[in-house]
Amino acid sequence: MQQVVRLLGDLGERYGAEHAFYNLRTPADAIKLLSINYPEFKAELITAHEKGIGYRVLQAGVDLNFDELQLPIGQNDLIITPVLVGQDGVGKIFAGIGLIAVSFLLPGAGLFGTVGLFGAGQAAVGVSTIAVLNAAAVGTALSAVGASMILGGVTEMLSPQPDIGVGGFGTRSDLQATRPESVNRGADGQQSYAYLGAQNTVGVGATIPVAYGKVLIGSHVISADVDVADESDPLKRTTRTPGADTVTVQGNKLEFGKLRDDMSTWNSVHFLRDRSNPAFDRFTDPKKDDELTATNTFHLEFGDGLAFDPNHYFVFLEVNKLFELVGETKTDGFISYQIESRRLDTDNIHARIGGTIQGLTTEPYRWFHKFDPNKGSNIDFYNLDIKILDASVASTVTFVIRHGFAPSFS
């Protein structure tokens, strides 16, 4: 049967997060195999208490104790995770050296072997052979070694004493890690993985200066937080910087001189035949379901020159600004619209296009559609209808319509 052992946190990063074994008998066997396959793993467990690190061993969401490490392992994943010693309410915490002791020195004899931890147990009645006595003696010796290692680890966990080394601390650079950058090492020169955060800035055992009075000193950064704020608009008058570069039409960012889906931008326009009346063909404070019919009709003829050619008919649009107000803050606004060509004085629609302009700008924005009105046979005169399908803009926004033939514009 396959059993899966998962290493969490820094253990998983260094030795692999998931390990599959077959026919394990106990959780202690799993720790033993990991120690054999990864000698560095074993070495780390033995010395972890010196850095203030302990370990939890869990299966099916339950913390195991030392005795349970010798019980059958079962089918659920076995999880080993490092924790900072001294945390309350996080389950049973083992010293790493204790896990090694249980795995290598206490096979199949219970936690403390044939003889109890604090005194020898009674021998079986009537058993007095030298072989049995020798076996008991061996079990007693191994159990005593294992127990002393476990208790030694627990003692170190309760009061870890970092090794400052001969000569004590040097300069701040002595504790500076070379990889990753800007991470201080602990008193033993090793990087700390005990604290969560964007980076570990101080290793375990590093000194923290306490200054009294007025002094000019350096420091160790224990914790840092970065809050990015744009102070150019402290009153939050806009949710982002307004401008034409925020505006899209049908999801496209239009550029002057480049047609995209028969659309582009313009600054000024002159029609060969102008049918516009911008003083009347406009929406002020456009709202959903507003509609208008352009003041001037238009005449379509093939063969009568560009001034009547349906292939050279354009609709030019303009907003004087584009935003919505939320309190005093300007945010993105939008207008969804529909343009139709309709046979004069009838309800017969010959062509229809739609669009949505959205963005945040306090300056005028101008764009156009190359619009095919779909001239019918022997039908020459048409109305231009514009309808607001939906809108969310400030009341000061105006939406102006111009239309005509063969425009020249800049």
XYZ file of C-alpha atoms in Angstrom:
410
model
C 0.000 0.000 0.000
C 1.286 3.472 -0.849
C 1.583 6.130 1.837
C 2.231 9.812 1.119
C 4.346 11.996 3.387
C 4.007 15.763 2.941
C 6.604 18.240 4.158
C 5.281 21.758 4.664
C 6.979 25.133 4.829
C 10.715 25.336 4.484
C 11.110 21.554 4.766
C 9.093 21.110 1.590
C 11.101 23.762 -0.224
C 14.419 22.073 0.562
C 13.589 18.372 0.475
C 10.440 18.165 -1.650
C 6.832 18.753 -0.661
C 5.542 15.223 -1.349
C 7.127 11.800 -0.895
C 5.505 8.447 -1.701
C 6.532 5.267 0.166
C 5.209 1.727 0.057
C 4.320 -0.636 2.881
C 5.354 1.656 5.716
C 4.524 0.204 9.089
C 4.539 3.301 11.274
C 4.946 7.108 11.020
C 8.368 6.629 12.612
C 9.353 4.500 9.590
C 8.475 7.423 7.309
C 10.737 9.796 9.267
C 13.493 7.184 9.244
C 13.319 6.716 5.448
C 13.353 10.481 4.877
C 16.417 10.737 7.112
C 18.176 7.966 5.167
C 17.293 9.472 1.768
C 18.156 13.012 2.858
C 20.980 13.115 5.414
C 20.624 16.907 5.525
C 17.006 16.408 6.650
C 18.183 14.291 9.567
C 20.896 16.792 10.468
C 18.379 19.647 10.376
C 15.956 17.852 12.701
C 18.733 17.117 15.190
C 19.778 20.784 15.438
C 16.456 22.531 14.799
C 15.769 23.129 18.518
C 18.878 25.318 18.640
C 17.100 27.743 16.304
C 13.832 27.636 18.220
C 12.116 25.347 15.697
C 9.923 22.366 16.585
C 7.723 20.094 14.490
C 4.136 18.916 14.364
C 3.261 15.503 12.941
C -0.343 15.194 11.785
C -2.529 12.573 10.151
C -6.162 13.098 9.183
C -5.998 16.513 10.853
C -4.981 15.057 14.247
C -1.669 15.780 16.006
C 0.214 12.580 16.818
C 2.098 12.079 20.092
C 5.305 10.074 20.551
C 3.518 6.782 21.297
C 1.384 7.125 18.174
C 4.476 7.415 15.985
C 4.953 3.667 16.571
C 1.352 2.718 15.728
C 0.297 1.490 12.219
C 0.414 4.399 9.807
C -2.956 4.001 8.093
C -4.012 5.384 4.700
C -4.190 9.151 5.313
C -1.321 11.419 4.308
C 1.275 12.011 6.993
C 2.142 15.704 7.380
C 5.290 17.099 8.990
C 5.411 20.862 9.443
C 7.925 23.133 11.204
C 6.597 25.560 13.818
C 8.073 28.259 15.995
C 8.549 27.006 19.538
C 6.428 28.876 22.055
C 3.309 29.198 19.884
C 0.192 28.466 21.909
C -2.699 26.370 20.709
C -0.965 24.822 17.694
C -1.028 21.181 18.787
C 1.742 18.886 20.003
C 5.227 20.158 19.166
C 8.144 17.730 18.948
C 11.810 18.501 19.131
C 13.361 17.339 15.886
C 15.962 15.360 17.814
C 13.108 13.521 19.525
C 11.659 12.490 16.163
C 15.037 11.072 15.181
C 15.250 9.207 18.493
C 11.792 7.689 18.043
C 12.523 6.715 14.451
C 15.971 5.152 14.924
C 16.174 4.037 18.541
C 12.713 2.905 19.578
C 11.571 0.334 16.990
C 8.477 -1.596 17.956
C 8.981 -1.483 21.725
C 6.694 1.362 22.694
C 7.994 4.780 23.451
C 10.352 3.859 26.261
C 11.129 0.205 25.551
C 11.084 -2.674 27.979
C 11.859 -0.493 30.997
C 9.797 2.552 31.927
C 11.041 6.109 31.630
C 11.390 6.791 35.339
C 12.093 3.266 36.587
C 12.451 -0.312 35.474
C 9.280 -2.239 34.880
C 8.747 -5.695 36.315
C 10.027 -8.634 34.284
C 7.643 -11.357 33.216
C 7.082 -13.960 35.939
C 9.170 -17.079 35.476
C 11.388 -15.680 32.725
C 15.004 -15.662 33.799
C 17.112 -16.814 30.860
C 20.265 -14.882 30.021
C 18.975 -14.201 26.471
C 15.839 -12.544 27.768
C 17.817 -10.558 30.329
C 20.241 -9.418 27.642
C 17.373 -8.390 25.373
C 15.797 -6.454 28.213
C 19.117 -4.794 28.965
C 19.561 -3.747 25.339
C 15.983 -2.436 25.170
C 16.537 -0.555 28.409
C 19.747 1.025 27.166
C 18.269 2.136 23.849
C 15.173 3.470 25.557
C 17.244 5.440 28.030
C 19.285 6.973 25.210
C 16.161 7.832 23.264
C 14.397 9.264 26.280
C 17.405 11.386 27.232
C 17.577 12.750 23.685
C 13.865 13.550 23.685
C 14.020 15.299 27.062
C 17.212 17.065 26.048
C 15.446 18.381 22.966
C 12.450 19.532 24.995
C 14.761 21.307 27.449
C 16.524 23.117 24.618
C 13.144 24.060 23.128
C 12.068 25.638 26.401
C 15.227 27.714 26.706
C 17.199 27.847 23.434
C 20.717 29.221 23.832
C 22.086 30.569 20.540
C 25.754 29.988 19.926
C 27.225 33.471 19.640
C 30.622 32.097 18.722
C 34.061 33.091 19.885
C 34.483 36.843 20.002
C 30.747 37.641 19.902
C 29.055 39.655 17.154
C 30.974 41.736 14.684
C 29.559 44.407 12.436
C 26.091 44.340 10.898
C 27.601 43.053 7.662
C 28.718 39.911 9.486
C 25.081 38.898 9.729
C 24.115 39.905 6.205
C 23.072 37.056 3.955
C 24.401 36.900 0.429
C 21.377 35.054 -0.911
C 18.623 36.204 -0.956
C 19.530 39.879 -0.748
C 18.798 41.965 2.346
C 18.148 39.049 4.679
C 20.023 39.000 7.975
C 21.349 35.738 9.295
C 20.992 34.615 12.889
C 23.660 34.297 15.521
C 24.814 30.997 14.009
C 25.115 32.542 10.561
C 22.059 30.675 9.249
C 19.041 32.222 7.577
C 15.795 32.148 9.579
C 12.647 30.581 8.167
C 10.630 30.873 11.349
C 8.697 34.024 10.449
C 6.211 34.528 7.677
C 6.322 37.624 5.501
C 7.693 39.099 2.304
C 11.216 38.620 3.644
C 13.045 37.593 6.795
C 14.950 40.642 7.950
C 16.405 39.435 11.242
C 17.676 35.938 12.006
C 17.003 34.112 15.253
C 19.467 35.179 17.946
C 20.452 38.482 16.350
C 20.774 41.301 18.860
C 18.147 44.042 18.965
C 19.495 47.362 20.292
C 17.565 49.247 22.961
C 18.538 52.916 23.140
C 17.785 55.451 25.889
C 17.993 59.201 25.504
C 18.949 60.985 22.299
C 21.134 58.737 20.178
C 22.041 58.310 16.539
C 22.263 54.600 15.807
C 21.530 52.024 13.173
C 18.957 49.288 13.661
C 17.736 45.835 12.724
C 14.465 45.896 10.797
C 12.228 43.320 12.473
C 9.132 43.954 10.382
C 8.350 46.286 7.527
C 5.167 47.292 5.719
C 4.907 49.202 2.457
C 1.757 51.167 1.688
C 1.742 52.622 -1.818
C -0.217 55.860 -2.080
C -0.536 58.492 -4.791
C -0.104 61.802 -3.008
C -0.604 63.780 -6.213
C -4.358 63.664 -5.537
C -4.718 63.450 -1.729
C -8.426 64.337 -1.862
C -9.091 61.571 -4.415
C -10.777 63.810 -6.945
C -10.362 61.084 -9.582
C -9.983 57.329 -9.405
C -7.220 57.517 -12.016
C -5.486 60.159 -14.084
C -8.010 61.524 -16.618
C -7.079 61.621 -20.285
C -7.865 60.442 -23.805
C -5.664 57.382 -23.251
C -8.297 56.024 -20.814
C -11.077 56.122 -23.451
C -12.140 53.112 -25.513
C -14.888 52.680 -28.102
C -16.203 49.136 -28.421
C -13.185 48.098 -26.381
C -10.764 49.646 -28.889
C -8.289 52.409 -28.208
C -8.686 54.502 -31.335
C -5.802 56.328 -33.013
C -5.998 59.237 -35.423
C -5.496 58.153 -39.037
C -5.997 54.420 -38.319
C -9.363 52.755 -38.937
C -10.392 50.072 -36.464
C -13.751 48.464 -37.187
C -14.509 51.488 -39.431
C -13.801 53.878 -36.516
C -11.115 56.450 -35.768
C -10.647 59.795 -34.006
C -10.779 63.345 -35.349
C -10.083 66.927 -34.232
C -11.823 69.057 -36.863
C -13.930 68.070 -39.888
C -15.225 69.564 -43.143
C -17.812 67.666 -45.232
C -18.169 67.901 -49.002
C -21.884 67.837 -48.202
C -22.624 68.603 -44.574
C -25.977 67.497 -43.089
C -25.073 68.434 -39.483
C -26.874 70.722 -37.088
C -24.804 70.380 -33.889
C -26.765 73.045 -32.055
C -29.805 70.739 -32.074
C -28.372 67.290 -32.780
C -27.086 66.648 -29.276
C -27.898 65.023 -25.939
C -27.368 67.037 -22.765
C -26.989 64.816 -19.689
C -27.643 61.662 -21.753
C -29.708 58.978 -20.058
C -30.983 55.543 -20.926
C -33.709 55.514 -23.636
C -33.066 59.124 -24.716
C -33.389 59.372 -28.506
C -33.396 61.950 -31.268
C -33.759 62.215 -35.030
C -31.127 64.375 -36.733
C -32.510 67.708 -37.895
C -31.470 67.286 -41.517
C -32.334 64.322 -43.695
C -29.858 62.975 -46.223
C -30.154 62.068 -49.908
C -28.462 58.983 -51.337
C -27.667 58.396 -55.001
C -25.142 56.192 -56.714
C -23.495 57.873 -59.663
C -24.208 61.473 -58.578
C -20.758 62.056 -57.109
C -19.234 61.729 -53.658
C -21.690 64.207 -52.146
C -24.493 61.623 -52.478
C -22.533 58.346 -52.535
C -23.624 55.954 -49.702
C -20.058 54.598 -49.589
C -18.807 58.006 -48.428
C -21.360 58.696 -45.699
C -19.977 59.202 -42.154
C -21.348 59.871 -38.670
C -19.084 61.972 -36.437
C -19.592 61.940 -32.645
C -18.237 64.027 -29.785
C -18.455 64.178 -25.988
C -17.327 67.347 -24.216
C -16.064 65.173 -21.298
C -16.627 61.667 -20.034
C -16.871 60.651 -16.385
C -19.311 59.775 -13.623
C -19.357 61.405 -10.192
C -19.377 59.335 -7.007
C -19.709 62.000 -4.352
C -16.974 64.466 -5.321
C -14.798 61.836 -7.011
C -14.674 61.428 -10.774
C -14.707 57.836 -11.973
C -15.085 56.156 -15.374
C -18.281 56.886 -17.260
C -19.854 55.266 -20.309
C -22.471 55.808 -23.014
C -23.940 52.985 -25.081
C -25.670 54.229 -28.237
C -27.401 53.055 -31.400
C -27.343 54.685 -34.865
C -29.983 53.872 -37.510
C -30.748 54.927 -41.061
C -34.507 55.018 -41.620
C -36.509 55.572 -44.783
C -37.853 59.119 -44.644
C -41.147 59.471 -42.750
C -41.561 55.705 -42.246
C -40.631 53.108 -39.628
C -38.531 51.102 -42.091
C -35.006 50.713 -40.698
C -32.371 50.125 -43.421
C -29.181 49.904 -41.323
C -28.159 49.899 -37.672
C -24.874 50.028 -35.781
C -24.129 50.385 -32.072
C -21.243 51.324 -29.867
C -20.091 52.031 -26.324
C -17.648 54.704 -25.328
C -16.170 54.527 -21.848
C -13.327 56.097 -19.926
C -12.341 59.048 -17.771
C -11.505 62.343 -19.460
C -12.234 65.973 -18.645
C -11.438 67.098 -22.202
C -13.490 66.655 -25.408
C -13.182 63.302 -27.167
C -14.143 62.944 -30.842
C -14.578 59.823 -32.953
C -16.456 58.732 -36.089
C -18.123 55.751 -37.718
C -17.969 55.040 -41.428
C -21.635 54.165 -41.738
C -23.262 52.333 -44.654
C -26.930 53.444 -44.627
C -27.894 50.521 -46.896
C -29.681 52.425 -49.666
C -32.754 50.681 -50.989
C -33.736 50.486 -54.632
C -35.543 53.656 -55.693
C -35.415 54.923 -52.103
C -33.361 58.120 -51.955
C -34.192 60.054 -48.774
C -33.443 58.975 -45.207
C -33.565 60.029 -41.574
C -30.721 59.506 -39.106
C -31.868 58.260 -35.656
C -29.706 58.047 -32.527
C -30.758 56.338 -29.296
C -29.036 56.081 -25.905
C -29.219 52.413 -24.874
C -27.587 53.011 -21.491
C -25.407 55.627 -19.833
C -23.614 56.441 -16.615
C -22.159 59.949 -16.878
C -22.198 63.232 -15.002
C -25.022 65.675 -15.728
C -22.575 68.107 -17.367
C -21.716 65.680 -20.184
C -23.032 66.464 -23.690
C -23.074 64.065 -26.642
C -23.040 65.739 -30.086
C -23.815 64.184 -33.493
C -22.627 65.332 -36.932
C -23.142 63.585 -40.276
C -22.376 64.122 -43.937
C -20.548 62.956 -47.053
C -16.880 62.744 -48.081
C -15.337 64.354 -44.995
C -11.886 65.826 -44.800
C -10.622 66.068 -41.263
C -7.578 66.534 -39.123
